Amino acid sequence: PSDFAVAVAKEPAACAVCGCVFPSAAALELHQRVHTGERPYTCPHCGKGFAQPNNLRVHLLIHTGERRYRCTLCGKSFISSSHLKRHRTVHTQEKPYSCSRCGQSFSQMCSVRRHRQQSQCEKPYSCGMCGKGFAWIRNLKTHQTHTGEKPFGCSICGKKFSQFWNLKIHRNIHTGERPYQCPICPERFSDPSNLKKHQRRHHPQTYDMSYMCRACGKAFSGLSNLEAHERVHTGEKPFRCDFCGKRFSEAGNLKKHQRVHTGEKPFRCDQCGKRFAWICNLRTHQQSATGCGQQAVGSLGLG
């Protein structure tokens, strides 16, 4: 290539999709696979594809079992230097990553992303009528009552509603269906709000659930618990794996999944010392013909 072409290739380049700037055209080309979904590097053992060769190299260590990076503080070993670096923050309490909007610090970059998605810092969906911002588009749709638009109409009586769930509850009036049952007594209701009133009036000692799902009537003690449950109905998956891009509806499920990439095995058989990434695998092992009928032991404090 000419000197001019080499010079251009080394100039900063911006992604036309998201606007991120990269130090060279080559770096931009690698990044663009995030948008195109291209994964040209394939694992010969399991067939999994990767966008970058370094990610494939790290993944291959899962198959070989090699863990060359060892923590000098606790002795735990990892398959890559980045995993070790991330682990060290547990000991040092270091929080090198901060939110550019509010300044809050975190030990991991994925925690920053989660914070911006769930907090007041990042609200990409705004109401065109009042300007109020929302983190999730479903919350914006719920909020949008300024226009008076009611796109959901009852096919029986013609009454219209701004939200689908309100129409669904309304239909119970016509069908006589009472799908919302009190967990304490046999009473059933056609509307979840009536169930909530009933529980507070007749079962005040046992009822402390303030947040109720309008889709199924299930009640929760905290807003975060309700929001996590609602993803069952919406299919929303806000938690993304930084290694492979797979998404999850709950942070706990993401954490379990990431053990595939990190090689972490927190559950140890107390009888034979064999370690497992998931508790279900440990239980299966203990129930097999090995005779290891011991309870699960977490990795904290164990070698």
Short mmCIF file of C-alpha atoms in Angstrom, two decimals, residues 18-286:
data_model
loop_
_atom_site.label_atom_id
_atom_site.label_comp_id
_atom_site.label_asym_id
_atom_site.label_seq_id
_atom_site.Cartn_x
_atom_site.Cartn_y
_atom_site.Cartn_z
CA CYS A 18 -22.98 4.27 17.22
CA GLY A 19 -20.48 7.13 16.84
CA CYS A 20 -17.65 5.50 18.83
CA VAL A 21 -14.20 6.66 17.71
CA PHE A 22 -11.29 4.23 17.24
CA PRO A 23 -7.55 4.87 16.75
CA SER A 24 -7.43 3.17 13.35
CA ALA A 25 -9.54 1.76 10.53
CA ALA A 26 -8.51 -1.76 11.58
CA ALA A 27 -9.81 -1.21 15.11
CA LEU A 28 -13.05 0.18 13.69
CA GLU A 29 -13.44 -2.89 11.46
CA LEU A 30 -13.16 -5.18 14.50
CA HIS A 31 -15.69 -3.07 16.42
CA GLN A 32 -18.25 -3.10 13.60
CA ARG A 33 -18.74 -6.82 14.12
CA VAL A 34 -20.66 -5.84 17.25
CA HIS A 35 -23.32 -4.37 14.96
CA THR A 36 -23.12 -6.84 12.06
CA GLY A 37 -23.00 -9.94 14.27
CA GLU A 38 -20.10 -11.32 12.22
CA ARG A 39 -18.09 -13.97 14.12
CA PRO A 40 -15.42 -15.33 11.75
CA TYR A 41 -13.29 -17.06 14.40
CA THR A 42 -14.72 -20.49 15.29
CA CYS A 43 -13.80 -22.84 18.15
CA PRO A 44 -12.75 -26.24 16.72
CA HIS A 45 -14.04 -28.01 19.84
CA CYS A 46 -17.60 -26.69 20.20
CA GLY A 47 -18.17 -24.59 17.08
CA LYS A 48 -18.83 -21.35 18.96
CA GLY A 49 -17.99 -18.23 16.93
CA PHE A 50 -16.17 -15.07 18.02
CA ALA A 51 -15.77 -11.61 16.55
CA GLN A 52 -12.13 -11.23 17.61
CA PRO A 53 -9.26 -13.76 17.65
CA ASN A 54 -8.26 -12.88 21.21
CA ASN A 55 -11.73 -13.83 22.47
CA LEU A 56 -11.36 -17.22 20.77
CA ARG A 57 -7.94 -17.73 22.39
CA VAL A 58 -9.40 -17.06 25.84
CA HIS A 59 -12.37 -19.35 25.11
CA LEU A 60 -10.07 -22.24 24.07
CA LEU A 61 -8.62 -22.28 27.58
CA ILE A 62 -12.04 -23.44 28.83
CA HIS A 63 -11.55 -26.67 26.88
CA THR A 64 -7.90 -27.17 27.87
CA GLY A 65 -8.53 -26.32 31.53
CA GLU A 66 -5.36 -24.22 31.58
CA ARG A 67 -5.30 -21.42 34.17
CA ARG A 68 -1.95 -19.69 34.02
CA TYR A 69 -2.92 -16.47 35.85
CA ARG A 70 -2.85 -16.90 39.63
CA CYS A 71 -3.92 -14.43 42.31
CA THR A 72 -1.04 -13.93 44.76
CA LEU A 73 -3.45 -12.94 47.52
CA CYS A 74 -5.77 -15.96 47.63
CA GLY A 75 -4.27 -18.46 45.19
CA LYS A 76 -7.26 -18.61 42.87
CA SER A 77 -6.34 -19.17 39.20
CA PHE A 78 -7.87 -17.72 36.04
CA ILE A 79 -7.76 -18.40 32.31
CA SER A 80 -6.84 -14.83 31.32
CA SER A 81 -5.09 -11.78 32.73
CA SER A 82 -8.26 -9.69 32.35
CA HIS A 83 -10.21 -12.15 34.53
CA LEU A 84 -7.45 -12.02 37.15
CA LYS A 85 -7.43 -8.21 37.05
CA ARG A 86 -11.19 -8.15 37.53
CA HIS A 87 -10.90 -10.62 40.44
CA ARG A 88 -8.23 -8.56 42.23
CA THR A 89 -10.71 -5.74 42.83
CA VAL A 90 -12.37 -8.08 45.36
CA HIS A 91 -9.24 -7.80 47.52
CA THR A 92 -8.20 -4.21 46.81
CA GLN A 93 -11.74 -2.73 46.80
CA GLU A 94 -10.47 -0.69 43.85
CA LYS A 95 -13.16 0.95 41.72
CA PRO A 96 -11.42 2.14 38.55
CA TYR A 97 -14.58 2.53 36.45
CA SER A 98 -16.90 5.48 36.95
CA CYS A 99 -20.18 6.67 35.47
CA SER A 100 -19.48 9.68 33.24
CA ARG A 101 -22.87 11.18 34.13
CA CYS A 102 -23.00 11.00 37.92
CA GLY A 103 -19.44 10.06 38.93
CA GLN A 104 -20.35 6.90 40.87
CA SER A 105 -17.45 4.40 40.88
CA PHE A 106 -17.51 0.66 40.22
CA SER A 107 -15.03 -2.22 40.28
CA GLN A 108 -16.14 -3.59 36.89
CA MET A 109 -17.17 -2.01 33.59
CA CYS A 110 -20.22 -4.29 33.33
CA SER A 111 -21.43 -2.79 36.63
CA VAL A 112 -21.20 0.69 35.10
CA ARG A 113 -23.32 -0.42 32.15
CA ARG A 114 -25.90 -2.01 34.46
CA HIS A 115 -25.97 1.13 36.62
CA ARG A 116 -26.60 3.37 33.63
CA GLN A 117 -29.37 1.11 32.37
CA GLN A 118 -31.18 0.85 35.70
CA SER A 119 -30.56 4.24 37.31
CA GLN A 120 -31.51 7.85 36.67
CA CYS A 121 -28.30 8.39 34.67
CA GLU A 122 -29.37 6.99 31.36
CA LYS A 123 -32.92 7.52 30.14
CA PRO A 124 -32.84 7.37 26.35
CA TYR A 125 -36.62 7.24 25.91
CA SER A 126 -38.28 10.63 26.42
CA CYS A 127 -41.90 11.69 26.27
CA GLY A 128 -42.56 14.07 23.38
CA MET A 129 -45.26 15.86 25.35
CA CYS A 130 -43.58 16.62 28.69
CA GLY A 131 -39.93 15.68 28.12
CA LYS A 132 -39.74 13.17 30.97
CA GLY A 133 -37.09 10.49 30.38
CA PHE A 134 -37.29 6.74 30.92
CA ALA A 135 -34.74 3.93 30.99
CA TRP A 136 -37.09 1.45 29.33
CA ILE A 137 -39.46 1.98 26.41
CA ARG A 138 -42.21 0.04 28.20
CA ASN A 139 -42.13 2.62 31.01
CA LEU A 140 -42.45 5.41 28.44
CA LYS A 141 -45.46 3.69 26.87
CA THR A 142 -47.08 3.33 30.29
CA HIS A 143 -46.42 7.02 31.02
CA GLN A 144 -47.75 8.40 27.73
CA THR A 145 -51.21 9.55 28.77
CA HIS A 146 -50.93 13.14 27.50
CA THR A 147 -52.21 12.40 24.00
CA GLY A 148 -55.30 10.58 25.20
CA GLU A 149 -54.61 7.89 22.62
CA LYS A 150 -56.35 4.58 23.40
CA PRO A 151 -55.39 2.05 20.74
CA PHE A 152 -56.72 -1.03 22.53
CA GLY A 153 -60.47 -1.51 22.07
CA CYS A 154 -62.80 -4.11 23.60
CA SER A 155 -64.42 -6.19 20.84
CA ILE A 156 -67.53 -6.74 22.99
CA CYS A 157 -68.50 -3.27 24.22
CA GLY A 158 -66.14 -1.00 22.28
CA LYS A 159 -64.53 0.59 25.35
CA LYS A 160 -60.98 1.73 24.61
CA PHE A 161 -57.83 1.63 26.72
CA SER A 162 -54.36 3.17 26.55
CA GLN A 163 -52.66 -0.04 27.70
CA PHE A 164 -53.17 -3.63 26.64
CA TRP A 165 -53.16 -4.96 30.22
CA ASN A 166 -56.09 -2.71 31.13
CA LEU A 167 -58.06 -4.14 28.20
CA LYS A 168 -57.18 -7.67 29.28
CA ILE A 169 -58.45 -7.00 32.81
CA HIS A 170 -61.58 -5.30 31.47
CA ARG A 171 -62.49 -8.36 29.38
CA ASN A 172 -62.94 -10.34 32.59
CA ILE A 173 -66.14 -8.32 33.20
CA HIS A 174 -67.68 -9.84 30.07
CA THR A 175 -66.31 -13.36 30.44
CA GLY A 176 -66.88 -13.62 34.20
CA GLU A 177 -63.35 -14.90 34.58
CA ARG A 178 -61.63 -14.34 37.96
CA PRO A 179 -58.00 -15.31 37.44
CA TYR A 180 -56.58 -13.46 40.46
CA GLN A 181 -56.80 -15.67 43.56
CA CYS A 182 -55.97 -14.67 47.11
CA PRO A 183 -53.01 -16.76 48.36
CA ILE A 184 -54.52 -16.80 51.88
CA CYS A 185 -58.17 -17.70 51.23
CA PRO A 186 -60.28 -19.09 48.33
CA GLU A 187 -61.54 -15.61 47.20
CA ARG A 188 -60.97 -14.82 43.52
CA PHE A 189 -61.12 -11.52 41.63
CA SER A 190 -61.39 -10.26 38.07
CA ASP A 191 -59.13 -7.26 38.73
CA PRO A 192 -55.71 -7.40 40.48
CA SER A 193 -56.39 -4.08 42.23
CA ASN A 194 -59.45 -5.61 43.91
CA LEU A 195 -57.32 -8.54 45.05
CA LYS A 196 -54.83 -6.09 46.53
CA LYS A 197 -57.60 -4.27 48.44
CA HIS A 198 -58.97 -7.58 49.71
CA GLN A 199 -55.59 -8.72 51.02
CA ARG A 200 -54.97 -5.46 52.85
CA ARG A 201 -58.45 -5.45 54.37
CA HIS A 202 -58.84 -9.10 55.36
CA HIS A 203 -55.24 -10.33 55.75
CA PRO A 204 -53.30 -7.28 57.02
CA GLN A 205 -51.00 -9.35 59.26
CA THR A 206 -49.72 -11.49 56.42
CA TYR A 207 -49.92 -9.00 53.57
CA ASP A 208 -46.98 -6.63 53.17
CA MET A 209 -46.72 -6.69 49.39
CA SER A 210 -47.05 -3.16 48.03
CA TYR A 211 -46.22 -3.80 44.38
CA MET A 212 -48.51 -5.90 42.20
CA CYS A 213 -48.04 -7.14 38.65
CA ARG A 214 -50.95 -5.98 36.52
CA ALA A 215 -50.43 -8.88 34.13
CA CYS A 216 -50.91 -11.77 36.57
CA GLY A 217 -51.75 -10.24 39.96
CA LYS A 218 -48.67 -11.51 41.76
CA ALA A 219 -47.55 -9.14 44.53
CA PHE A 220 -44.04 -8.15 45.62
CA SER A 221 -42.55 -6.33 48.59
CA GLY A 222 -40.20 -4.16 46.51
CA LEU A 223 -40.30 -2.31 43.21
CA SER A 224 -37.10 -3.99 42.00
CA ASN A 225 -38.64 -7.42 42.62
CA LEU A 226 -41.74 -6.43 40.66
CA GLU A 227 -39.67 -5.08 37.76
CA ALA A 228 -37.62 -8.30 37.63
CA HIS A 229 -40.83 -10.35 37.57
CA GLU A 230 -42.44 -8.23 34.84
CA ARG A 231 -39.69 -9.29 32.45
CA VAL A 232 -41.36 -12.71 32.39
CA HIS A 233 -44.27 -11.04 30.59
CA THR A 234 -42.37 -8.48 28.48
CA GLY A 235 -39.47 -10.72 27.46
CA GLU A 236 -37.07 -7.88 28.28
CA LYS A 237 -33.43 -8.94 28.84
CA PRO A 238 -31.39 -5.95 30.06
CA PHE A 239 -28.36 -7.86 31.35
CA ARG A 240 -25.79 -8.55 28.60
CA CYS A 241 -22.74 -10.81 28.79
CA ASP A 242 -19.60 -8.83 27.96
CA PHE A 243 -17.93 -11.96 26.59
CA CYS A 244 -20.45 -13.28 24.05
CA GLY A 245 -23.33 -10.79 23.95
CA LYS A 246 -25.99 -13.19 25.25
CA ARG A 247 -28.72 -11.39 27.20
CA PHE A 248 -30.59 -12.31 30.39
CA SER A 249 -33.64 -11.06 32.24
CA GLU A 250 -31.97 -11.34 35.68
CA ALA A 251 -28.51 -10.36 36.90
CA GLY A 252 -28.19 -13.66 38.79
CA ASN A 253 -28.66 -15.68 35.61
CA LEU A 254 -26.01 -13.58 33.86
CA LYS A 255 -23.58 -14.23 36.71
CA LYS A 256 -24.15 -17.99 36.44
CA HIS A 257 -23.72 -17.89 32.67
CA GLN A 258 -20.40 -16.02 32.86
CA ARG A 259 -18.82 -19.02 34.57
CA VAL A 260 -18.77 -20.61 31.11
CA HIS A 261 -16.26 -17.92 30.09
CA THR A 262 -14.32 -17.42 33.33
CA GLY A 263 -14.02 -21.10 34.24
CA GLU A 264 -15.06 -20.27 37.80
CA LYS A 265 -16.21 -23.30 39.81
CA PRO A 266 -17.51 -22.08 43.19
CA PHE A 267 -19.16 -25.34 44.32
CA ARG A 268 -16.90 -28.06 45.75
CA CYS A 269 -17.72 -31.61 46.75
CA ASP A 270 -16.67 -31.93 50.38
CA GLN A 271 -16.10 -35.65 49.92
CA CYS A 272 -13.72 -35.78 46.94
CA GLY A 273 -12.78 -32.14 46.33
CA LYS A 274 -14.07 -31.99 42.76
CA ARG A 275 -15.36 -28.56 41.79
CA PHE A 276 -18.37 -27.50 39.72
CA ALA A 277 -19.60 -24.30 38.09
CA TRP A 278 -23.25 -24.93 38.98
CA ILE A 279 -24.93 -26.37 42.07
CA CYS A 280 -27.10 -28.71 39.96
CA ASN A 281 -23.95 -30.39 38.58
CA LEU A 282 -22.62 -30.87 42.09
CA ARG A 283 -25.89 -32.46 43.21
CA THR A 284 -25.88 -34.79 40.18
CA HIS A 285 -22.31 -35.75 41.03
CA GLN A 286 -23.22 -36.45 44.66
#
